[in-house]
Coordinates of N, CA and C in Angstrom, one line a residue:
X1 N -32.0 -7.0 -2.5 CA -30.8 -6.6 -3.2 C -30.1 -5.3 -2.8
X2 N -31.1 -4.4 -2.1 CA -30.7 -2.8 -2.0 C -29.5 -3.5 -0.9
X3 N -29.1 -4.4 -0.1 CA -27.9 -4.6 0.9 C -27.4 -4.9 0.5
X4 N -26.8 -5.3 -0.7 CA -25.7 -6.0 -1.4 C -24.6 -4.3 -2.1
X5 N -23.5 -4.3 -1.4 CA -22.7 -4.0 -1.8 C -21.5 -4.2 -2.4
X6 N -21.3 -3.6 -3.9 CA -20.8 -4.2 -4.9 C -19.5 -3.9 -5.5
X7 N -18.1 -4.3 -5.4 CA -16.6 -3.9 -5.1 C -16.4 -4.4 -6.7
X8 N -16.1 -3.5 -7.8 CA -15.7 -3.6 -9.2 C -14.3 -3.6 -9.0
X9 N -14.2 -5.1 -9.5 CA -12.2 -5.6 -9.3 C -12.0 -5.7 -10.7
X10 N -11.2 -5.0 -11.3 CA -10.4 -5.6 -12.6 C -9.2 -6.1 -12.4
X11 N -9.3 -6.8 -13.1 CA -7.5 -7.7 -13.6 C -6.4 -6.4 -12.7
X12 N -5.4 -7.1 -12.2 CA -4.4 -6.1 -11.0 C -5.1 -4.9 -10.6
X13 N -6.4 -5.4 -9.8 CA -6.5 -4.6 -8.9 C -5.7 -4.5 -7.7
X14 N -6.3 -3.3 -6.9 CA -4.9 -2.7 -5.7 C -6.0 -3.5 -4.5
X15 N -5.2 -4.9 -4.1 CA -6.1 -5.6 -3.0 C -6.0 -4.7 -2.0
X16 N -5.0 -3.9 -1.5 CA -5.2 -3.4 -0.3 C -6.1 -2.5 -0.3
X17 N -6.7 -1.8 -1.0 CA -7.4 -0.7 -1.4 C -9.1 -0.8 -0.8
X18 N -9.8 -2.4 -1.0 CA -11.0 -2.7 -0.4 C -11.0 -3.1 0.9
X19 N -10.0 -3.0 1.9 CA -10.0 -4.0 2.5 C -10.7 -2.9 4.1
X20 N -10.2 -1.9 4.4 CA -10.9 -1.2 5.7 C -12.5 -1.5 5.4
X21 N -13.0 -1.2 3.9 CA -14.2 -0.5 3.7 C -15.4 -2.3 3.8
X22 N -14.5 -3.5 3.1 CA -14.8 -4.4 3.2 C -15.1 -5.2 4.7
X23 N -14.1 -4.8 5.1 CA -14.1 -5.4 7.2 C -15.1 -4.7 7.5
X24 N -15.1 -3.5 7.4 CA -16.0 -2.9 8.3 C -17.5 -3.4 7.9
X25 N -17.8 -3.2 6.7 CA -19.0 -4.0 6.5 C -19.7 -5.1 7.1
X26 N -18.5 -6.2 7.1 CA -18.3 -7.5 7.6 C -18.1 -8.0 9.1
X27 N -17.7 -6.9 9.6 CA -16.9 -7.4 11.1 C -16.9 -6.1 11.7
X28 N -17.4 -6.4 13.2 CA -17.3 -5.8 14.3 C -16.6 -5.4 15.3
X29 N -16.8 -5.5 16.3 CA -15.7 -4.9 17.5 C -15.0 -6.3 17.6
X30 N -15.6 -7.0 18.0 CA -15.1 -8.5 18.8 C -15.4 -10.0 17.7
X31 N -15.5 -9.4 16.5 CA -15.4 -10.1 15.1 C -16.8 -10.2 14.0
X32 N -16.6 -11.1 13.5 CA -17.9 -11.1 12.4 C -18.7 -10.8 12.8
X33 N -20.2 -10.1 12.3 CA -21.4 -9.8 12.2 C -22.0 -10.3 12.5
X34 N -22.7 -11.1 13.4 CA -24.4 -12.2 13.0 C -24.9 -11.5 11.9
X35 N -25.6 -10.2 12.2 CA -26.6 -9.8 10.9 C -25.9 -8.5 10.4
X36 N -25.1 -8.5 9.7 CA -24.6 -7.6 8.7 C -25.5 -6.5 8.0
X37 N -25.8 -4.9 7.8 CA -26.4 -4.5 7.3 C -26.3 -4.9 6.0
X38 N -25.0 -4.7 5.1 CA -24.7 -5.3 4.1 C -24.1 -6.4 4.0
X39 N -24.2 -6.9 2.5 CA -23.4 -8.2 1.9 C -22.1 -7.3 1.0
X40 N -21.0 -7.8 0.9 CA -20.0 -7.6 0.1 C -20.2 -8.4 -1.2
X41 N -20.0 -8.4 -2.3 CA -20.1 -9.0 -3.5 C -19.4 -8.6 -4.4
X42 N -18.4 -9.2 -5.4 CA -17.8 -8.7 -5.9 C -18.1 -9.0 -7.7
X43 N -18.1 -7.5 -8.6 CA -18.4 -7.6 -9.9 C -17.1 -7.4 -10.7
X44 N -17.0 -8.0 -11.8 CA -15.9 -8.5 -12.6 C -16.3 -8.3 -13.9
X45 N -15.5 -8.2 -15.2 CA -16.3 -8.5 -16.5 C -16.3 -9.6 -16.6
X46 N -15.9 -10.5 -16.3 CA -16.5 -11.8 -16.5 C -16.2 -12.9 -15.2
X47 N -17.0 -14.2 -15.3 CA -16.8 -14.9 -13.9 C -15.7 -15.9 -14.0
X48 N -14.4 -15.3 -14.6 CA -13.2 -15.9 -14.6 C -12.4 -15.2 -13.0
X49 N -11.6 -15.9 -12.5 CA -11.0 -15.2 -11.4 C -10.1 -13.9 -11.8
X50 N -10.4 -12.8 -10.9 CA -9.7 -12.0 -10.8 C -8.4 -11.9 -10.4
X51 N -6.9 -11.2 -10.8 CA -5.6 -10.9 -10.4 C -5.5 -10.3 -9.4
X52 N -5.0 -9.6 -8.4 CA -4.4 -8.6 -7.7 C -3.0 -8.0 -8.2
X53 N -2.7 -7.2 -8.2 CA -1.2 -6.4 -8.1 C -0.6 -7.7 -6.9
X54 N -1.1 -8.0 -5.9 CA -0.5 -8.7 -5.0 C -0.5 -10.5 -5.6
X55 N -0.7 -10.4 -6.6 CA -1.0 -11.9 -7.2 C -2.1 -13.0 -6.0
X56 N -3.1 -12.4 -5.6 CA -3.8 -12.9 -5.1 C -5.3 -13.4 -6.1
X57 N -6.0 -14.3 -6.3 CA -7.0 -14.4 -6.9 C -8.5 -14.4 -6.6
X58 N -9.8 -13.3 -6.8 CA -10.5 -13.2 -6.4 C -11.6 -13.6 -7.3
X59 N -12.7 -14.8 -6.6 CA -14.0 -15.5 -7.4 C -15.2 -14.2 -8.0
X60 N -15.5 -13.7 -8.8 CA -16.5 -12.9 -8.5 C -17.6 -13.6 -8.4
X61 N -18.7 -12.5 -7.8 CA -20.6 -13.0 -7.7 C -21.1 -12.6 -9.2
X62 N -20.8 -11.8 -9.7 CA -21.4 -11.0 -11.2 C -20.1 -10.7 -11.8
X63 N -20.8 -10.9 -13.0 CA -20.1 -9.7 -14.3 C -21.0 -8.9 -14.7
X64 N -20.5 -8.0 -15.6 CA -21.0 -6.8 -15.6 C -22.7 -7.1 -16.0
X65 N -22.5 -8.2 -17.0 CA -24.0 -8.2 -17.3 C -25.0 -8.9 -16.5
X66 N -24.6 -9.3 -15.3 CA -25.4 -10.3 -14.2 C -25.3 -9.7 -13.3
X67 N -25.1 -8.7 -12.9 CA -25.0 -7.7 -11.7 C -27.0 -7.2 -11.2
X68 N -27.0 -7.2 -10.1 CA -28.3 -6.8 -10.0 C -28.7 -5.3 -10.5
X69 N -29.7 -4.9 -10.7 CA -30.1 -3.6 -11.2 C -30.3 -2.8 -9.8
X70 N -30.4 -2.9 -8.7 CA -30.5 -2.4 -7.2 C -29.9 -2.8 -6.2
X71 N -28.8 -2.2 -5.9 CA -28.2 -2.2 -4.6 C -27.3 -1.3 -3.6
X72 N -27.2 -1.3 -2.9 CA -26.7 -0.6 -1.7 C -25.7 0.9 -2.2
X73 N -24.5 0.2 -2.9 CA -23.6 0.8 -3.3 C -22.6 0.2 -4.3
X74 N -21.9 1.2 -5.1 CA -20.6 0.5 -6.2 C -19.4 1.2 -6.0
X75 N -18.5 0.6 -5.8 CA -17.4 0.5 -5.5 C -16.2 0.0 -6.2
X76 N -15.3 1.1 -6.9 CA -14.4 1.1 -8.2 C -13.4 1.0 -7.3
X77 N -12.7 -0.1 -7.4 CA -11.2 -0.1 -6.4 C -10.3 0.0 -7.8
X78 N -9.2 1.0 -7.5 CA -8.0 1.3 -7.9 C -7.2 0.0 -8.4
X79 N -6.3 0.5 -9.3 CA -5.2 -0.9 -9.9 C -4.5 -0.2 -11.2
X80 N -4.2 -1.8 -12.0 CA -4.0 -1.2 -13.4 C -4.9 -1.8 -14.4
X81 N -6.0 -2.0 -14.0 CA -6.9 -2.2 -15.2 C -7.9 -1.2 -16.0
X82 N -7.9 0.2 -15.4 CA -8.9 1.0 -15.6 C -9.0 2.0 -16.9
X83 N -7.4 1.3 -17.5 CA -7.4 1.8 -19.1 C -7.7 0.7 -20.1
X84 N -8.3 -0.3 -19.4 CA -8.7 -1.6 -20.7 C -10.1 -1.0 -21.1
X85 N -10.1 -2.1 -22.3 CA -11.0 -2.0 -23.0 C -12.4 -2.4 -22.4
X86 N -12.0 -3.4 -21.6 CA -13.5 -3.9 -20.2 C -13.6 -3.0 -19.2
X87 N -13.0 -1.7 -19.4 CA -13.4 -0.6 -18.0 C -14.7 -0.1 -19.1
X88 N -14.3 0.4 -20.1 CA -15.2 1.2 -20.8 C -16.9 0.7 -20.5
X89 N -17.0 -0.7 -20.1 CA -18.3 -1.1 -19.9 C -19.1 -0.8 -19.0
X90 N -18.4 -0.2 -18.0 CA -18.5 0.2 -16.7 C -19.6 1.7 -17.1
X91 N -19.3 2.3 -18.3 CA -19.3 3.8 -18.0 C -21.3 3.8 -17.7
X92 N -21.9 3.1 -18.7 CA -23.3 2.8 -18.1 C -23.9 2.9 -17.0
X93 N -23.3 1.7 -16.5 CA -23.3 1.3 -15.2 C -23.1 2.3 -14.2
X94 N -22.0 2.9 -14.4 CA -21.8 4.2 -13.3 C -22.6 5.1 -13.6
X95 N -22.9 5.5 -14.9 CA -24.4 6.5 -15.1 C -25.7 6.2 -14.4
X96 N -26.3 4.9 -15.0 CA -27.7 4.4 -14.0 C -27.0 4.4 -12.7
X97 N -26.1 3.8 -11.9 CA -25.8 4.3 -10.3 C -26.4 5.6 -9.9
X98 N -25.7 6.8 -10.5 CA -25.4 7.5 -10.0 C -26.7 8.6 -10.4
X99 N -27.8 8.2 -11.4 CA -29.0 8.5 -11.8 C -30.1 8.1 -10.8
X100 N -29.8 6.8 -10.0 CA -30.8 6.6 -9.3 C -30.7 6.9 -7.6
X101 N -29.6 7.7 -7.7 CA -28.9 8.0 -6.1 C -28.3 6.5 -5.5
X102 N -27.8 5.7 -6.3 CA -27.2 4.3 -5.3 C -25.4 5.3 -5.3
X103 N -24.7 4.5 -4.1 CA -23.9 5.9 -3.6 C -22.8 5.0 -4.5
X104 N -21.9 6.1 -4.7 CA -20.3 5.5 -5.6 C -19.6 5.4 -4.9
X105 N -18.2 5.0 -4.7 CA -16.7 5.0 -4.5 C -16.2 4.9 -5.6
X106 N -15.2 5.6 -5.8 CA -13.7 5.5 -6.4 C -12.7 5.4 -5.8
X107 N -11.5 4.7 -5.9 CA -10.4 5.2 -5.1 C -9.0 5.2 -6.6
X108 N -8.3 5.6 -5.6 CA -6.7 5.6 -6.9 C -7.0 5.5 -8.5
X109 N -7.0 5.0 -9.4 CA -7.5 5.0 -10.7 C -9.1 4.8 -10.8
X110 N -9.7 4.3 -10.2 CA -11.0 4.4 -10.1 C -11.7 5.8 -10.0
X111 N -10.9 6.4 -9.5 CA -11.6 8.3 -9.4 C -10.8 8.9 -10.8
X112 N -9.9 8.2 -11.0 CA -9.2 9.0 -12.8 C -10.3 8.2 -13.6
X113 N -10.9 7.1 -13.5 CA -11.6 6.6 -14.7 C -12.8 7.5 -14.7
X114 N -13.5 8.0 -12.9 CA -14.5 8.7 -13.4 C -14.3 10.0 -13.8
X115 N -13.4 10.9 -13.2 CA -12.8 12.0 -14.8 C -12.9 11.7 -15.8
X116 N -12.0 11.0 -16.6 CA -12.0 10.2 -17.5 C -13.4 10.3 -18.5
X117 N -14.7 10.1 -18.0 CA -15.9 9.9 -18.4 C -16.6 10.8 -17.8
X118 N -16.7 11.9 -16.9 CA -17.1 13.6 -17.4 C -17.8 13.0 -15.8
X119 N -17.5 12.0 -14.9 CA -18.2 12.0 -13.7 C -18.1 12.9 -12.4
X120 N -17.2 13.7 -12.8 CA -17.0 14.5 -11.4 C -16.9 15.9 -11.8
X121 N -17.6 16.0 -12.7 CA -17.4 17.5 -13.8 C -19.1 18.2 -12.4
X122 N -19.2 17.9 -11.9 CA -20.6 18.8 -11.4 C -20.0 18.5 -9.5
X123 N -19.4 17.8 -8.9 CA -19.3 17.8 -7.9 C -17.8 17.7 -7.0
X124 N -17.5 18.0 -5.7 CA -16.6 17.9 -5.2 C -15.3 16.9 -5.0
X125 N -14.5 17.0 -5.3 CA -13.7 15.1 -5.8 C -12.2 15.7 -5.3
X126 N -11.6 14.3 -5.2 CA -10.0 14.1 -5.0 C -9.9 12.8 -6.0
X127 N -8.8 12.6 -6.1 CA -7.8 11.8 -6.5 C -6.7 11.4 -6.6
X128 N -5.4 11.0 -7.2 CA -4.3 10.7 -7.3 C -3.8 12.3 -8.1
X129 N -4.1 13.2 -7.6 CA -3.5 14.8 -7.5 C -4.2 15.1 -8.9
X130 N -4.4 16.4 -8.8 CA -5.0 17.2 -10.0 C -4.4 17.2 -11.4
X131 N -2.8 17.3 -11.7 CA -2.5 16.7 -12.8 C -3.0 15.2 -13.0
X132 N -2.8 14.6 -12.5 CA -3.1 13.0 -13.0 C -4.5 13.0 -13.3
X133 N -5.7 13.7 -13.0 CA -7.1 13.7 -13.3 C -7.1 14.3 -14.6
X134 N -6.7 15.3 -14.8 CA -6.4 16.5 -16.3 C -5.5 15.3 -17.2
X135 N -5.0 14.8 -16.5 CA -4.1 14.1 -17.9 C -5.2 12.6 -18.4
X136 N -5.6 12.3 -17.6 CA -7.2 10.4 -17.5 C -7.8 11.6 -18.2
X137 N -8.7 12.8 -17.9 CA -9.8 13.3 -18.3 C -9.5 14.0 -19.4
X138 N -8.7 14.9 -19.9 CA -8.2 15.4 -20.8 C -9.5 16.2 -21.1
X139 N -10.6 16.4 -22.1 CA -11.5 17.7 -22.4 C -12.6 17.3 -21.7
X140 N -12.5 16.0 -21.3 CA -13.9 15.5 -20.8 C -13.9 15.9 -19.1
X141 N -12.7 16.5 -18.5 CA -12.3 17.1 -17.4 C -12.4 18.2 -17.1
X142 N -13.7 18.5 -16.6 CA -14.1 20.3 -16.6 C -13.7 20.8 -15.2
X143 N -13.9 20.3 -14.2 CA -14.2 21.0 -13.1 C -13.0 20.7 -11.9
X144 N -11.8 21.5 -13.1 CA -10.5 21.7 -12.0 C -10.9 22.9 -10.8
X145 N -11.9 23.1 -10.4 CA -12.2 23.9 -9.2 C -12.7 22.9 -8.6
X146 N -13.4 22.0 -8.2 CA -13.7 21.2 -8.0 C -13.1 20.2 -7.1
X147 N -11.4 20.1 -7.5 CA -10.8 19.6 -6.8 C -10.7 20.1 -5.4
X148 N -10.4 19.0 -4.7 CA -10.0 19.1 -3.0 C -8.8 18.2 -3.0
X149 N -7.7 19.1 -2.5 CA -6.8 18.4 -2.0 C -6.5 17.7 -0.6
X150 N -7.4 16.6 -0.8 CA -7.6 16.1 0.7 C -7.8 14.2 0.3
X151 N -7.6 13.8 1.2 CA -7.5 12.4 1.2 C -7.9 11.5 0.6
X152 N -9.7 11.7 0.7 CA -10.8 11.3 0.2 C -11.9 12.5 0.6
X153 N -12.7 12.5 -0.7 CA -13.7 13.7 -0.2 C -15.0 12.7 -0.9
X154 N -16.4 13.3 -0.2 CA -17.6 12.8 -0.4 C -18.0 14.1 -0.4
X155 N -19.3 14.2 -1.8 CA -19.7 14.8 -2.3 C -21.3 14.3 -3.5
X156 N -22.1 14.3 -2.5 CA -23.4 13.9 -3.7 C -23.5 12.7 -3.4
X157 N -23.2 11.6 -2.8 CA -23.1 10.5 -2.9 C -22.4 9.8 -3.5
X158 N -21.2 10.5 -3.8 CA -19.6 9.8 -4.6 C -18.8 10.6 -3.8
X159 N -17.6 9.2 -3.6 CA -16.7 9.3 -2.5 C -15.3 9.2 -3.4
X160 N -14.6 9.8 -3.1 CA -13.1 9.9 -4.6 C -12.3 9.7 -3.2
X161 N -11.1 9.1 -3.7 CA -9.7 9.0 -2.8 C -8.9 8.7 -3.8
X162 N -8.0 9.2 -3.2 CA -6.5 8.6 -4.0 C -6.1 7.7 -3.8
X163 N -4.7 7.0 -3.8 CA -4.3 5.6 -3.8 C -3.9 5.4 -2.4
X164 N -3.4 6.7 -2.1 CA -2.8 6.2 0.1 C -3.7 6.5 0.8
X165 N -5.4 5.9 0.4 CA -6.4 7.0 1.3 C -7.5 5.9 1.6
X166 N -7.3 4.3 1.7 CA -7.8 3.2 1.9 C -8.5 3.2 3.1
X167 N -8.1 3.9 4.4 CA -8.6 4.4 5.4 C -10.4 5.1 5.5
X168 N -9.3 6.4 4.6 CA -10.1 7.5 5.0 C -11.7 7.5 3.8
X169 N -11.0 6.6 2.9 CA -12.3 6.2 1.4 C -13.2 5.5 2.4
X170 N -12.6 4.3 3.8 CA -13.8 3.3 3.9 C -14.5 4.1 5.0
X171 N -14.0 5.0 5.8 CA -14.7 6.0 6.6 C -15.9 7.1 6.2
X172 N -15.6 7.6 4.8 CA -16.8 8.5 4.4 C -17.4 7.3 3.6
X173 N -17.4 6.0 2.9 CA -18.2 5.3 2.3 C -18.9 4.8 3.9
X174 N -18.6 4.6 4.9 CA -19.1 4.1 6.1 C -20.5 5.0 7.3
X175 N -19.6 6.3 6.9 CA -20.9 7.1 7.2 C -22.2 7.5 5.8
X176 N -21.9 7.1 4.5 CA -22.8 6.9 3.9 C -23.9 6.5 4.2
X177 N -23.2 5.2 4.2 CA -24.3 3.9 4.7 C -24.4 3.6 6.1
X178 N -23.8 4.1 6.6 CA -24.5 4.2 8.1 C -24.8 3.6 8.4
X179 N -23.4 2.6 8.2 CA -22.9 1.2 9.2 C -22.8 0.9 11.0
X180 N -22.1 2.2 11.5 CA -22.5 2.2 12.8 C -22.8 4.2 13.4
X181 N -22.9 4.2 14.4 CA -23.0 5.5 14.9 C -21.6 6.7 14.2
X182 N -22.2 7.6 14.1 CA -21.1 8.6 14.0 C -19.6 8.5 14.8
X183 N -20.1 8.2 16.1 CA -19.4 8.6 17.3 C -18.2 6.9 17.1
X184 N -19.0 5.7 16.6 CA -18.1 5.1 16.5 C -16.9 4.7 15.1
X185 N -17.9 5.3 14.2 CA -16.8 5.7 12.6 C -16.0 6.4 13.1
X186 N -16.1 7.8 13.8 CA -14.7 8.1 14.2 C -14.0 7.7 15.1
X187 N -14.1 6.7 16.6 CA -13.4 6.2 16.8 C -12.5 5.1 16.2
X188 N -13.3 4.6 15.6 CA -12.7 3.6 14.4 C -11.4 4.3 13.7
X189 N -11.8 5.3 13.1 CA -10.7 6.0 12.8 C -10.0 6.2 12.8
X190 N -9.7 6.8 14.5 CA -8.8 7.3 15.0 C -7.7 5.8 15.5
X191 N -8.7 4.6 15.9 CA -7.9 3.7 16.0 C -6.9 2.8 15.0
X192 N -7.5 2.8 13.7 CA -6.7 2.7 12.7 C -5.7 3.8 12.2
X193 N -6.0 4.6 12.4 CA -5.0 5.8 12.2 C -3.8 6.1 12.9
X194 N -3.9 5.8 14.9 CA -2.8 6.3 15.3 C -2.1 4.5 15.5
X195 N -2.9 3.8 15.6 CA -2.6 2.5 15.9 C -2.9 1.8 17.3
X196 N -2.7 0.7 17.7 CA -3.2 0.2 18.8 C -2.8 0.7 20.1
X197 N -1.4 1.0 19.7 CA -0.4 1.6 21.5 C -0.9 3.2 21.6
X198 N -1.0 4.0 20.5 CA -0.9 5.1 20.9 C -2.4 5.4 21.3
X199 N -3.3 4.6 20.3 CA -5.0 4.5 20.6 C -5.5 4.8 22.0
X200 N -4.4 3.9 22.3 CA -4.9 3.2 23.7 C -4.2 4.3 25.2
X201 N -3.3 4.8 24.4 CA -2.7 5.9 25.3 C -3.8 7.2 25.9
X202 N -4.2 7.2 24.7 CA -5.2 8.2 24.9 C -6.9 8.3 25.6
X203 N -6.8 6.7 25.7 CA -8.0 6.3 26.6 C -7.6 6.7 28.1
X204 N -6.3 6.5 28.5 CA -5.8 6.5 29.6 C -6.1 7.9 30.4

């Protein structure tokens, strides 16, 4: 179970948000895996299909209460579901995670929900900018030093990004887990980053 890596979708989640950190898991240079270090799995509050903001529909593997007790990593993708009443179930769940060292992601509302619940009050974090955390966290929001104004920051084994930072969130979740070599996470990088013509300019 510790390979199963587990992507928390609520109702209008932000599809584009899993999708670097997802491929990469899944797919290589010259396409899919044979032997994948990890599985991708997706947890839900329940096993009705999930929305997208993009009106796309996703099956989940678990709900909250069928979820394994051990695995790889958890992974809070951004949207508009993270002020319902089915985020609050989560808050557990993200405590045992993050009690037993299994590593976090947040990205876009997913790093305000862990404000929100006093999760980033001891370590280094970003999000959808420092007011927007102070306004999700309100007293339960201690550690405005804390913030980094930066893309996505990893700290402790939780990884925070904001909402335009889908990139740079699946890059430090990737050297986490220590998917491939250093040397090729950042070329990866850099190839998603500057794009295929200019990538390639610089091989030259």
């Amino acid at each position: 179970m510790k390979k199963e890596v587990l992507f928390v979708l609520l109702n209008e989640y932000a599809d584009y948000e899993p999708a670097y950190i997802s491929g990469s898991i899944n797919c290589g240079r010259f396409g899919l895996k044979e032997k994948p270090l990890y599985i991708n799995k997706v947890v839900a509050p329940t096993m009705d299909l999930v929305r997208s903001v993009g009106g796309f529909y996703t099956k989940p593997d678990y709900t909250f209460d069928t979820m394994p007790a051990d695995y790889a990593a958890l992974i809070l993708i951004g949207g508009f579901g993270w002020e319902s009443e089915e985020a609050k179930k989560l808050v557990p769940i993200i405590k045992q995670a993050i009690s037993k060292g299994i590593i976090v992601g947040a990205i876009c509302n997913g790093a305000s929900f862990l404000a929100q619940n006093g999760f980033l009050n001891h370590i280094k974090h970003t999000g959808n900018g420092l007011d927007e955390l102070k306004r999700w966290g309100g007293d339960n929001y201690t550690n405005e030093a804390g913030y980094q104004n930066q893309q996505a920051v990893s700290d402790h084994g939780i990884v925070t990004a904001n909402g335009t930072a889908s990139l740079e969130f699946a890059v430090e979740l990737m050297r986490l887990l220590k998917i491939d070599t250093p040397e090729n996470i950042s070329a990866y990088f850099q190839f998603m980053k500057l794009g295929f013509c200019e990538f390639m300019k610089q091989l030259k």
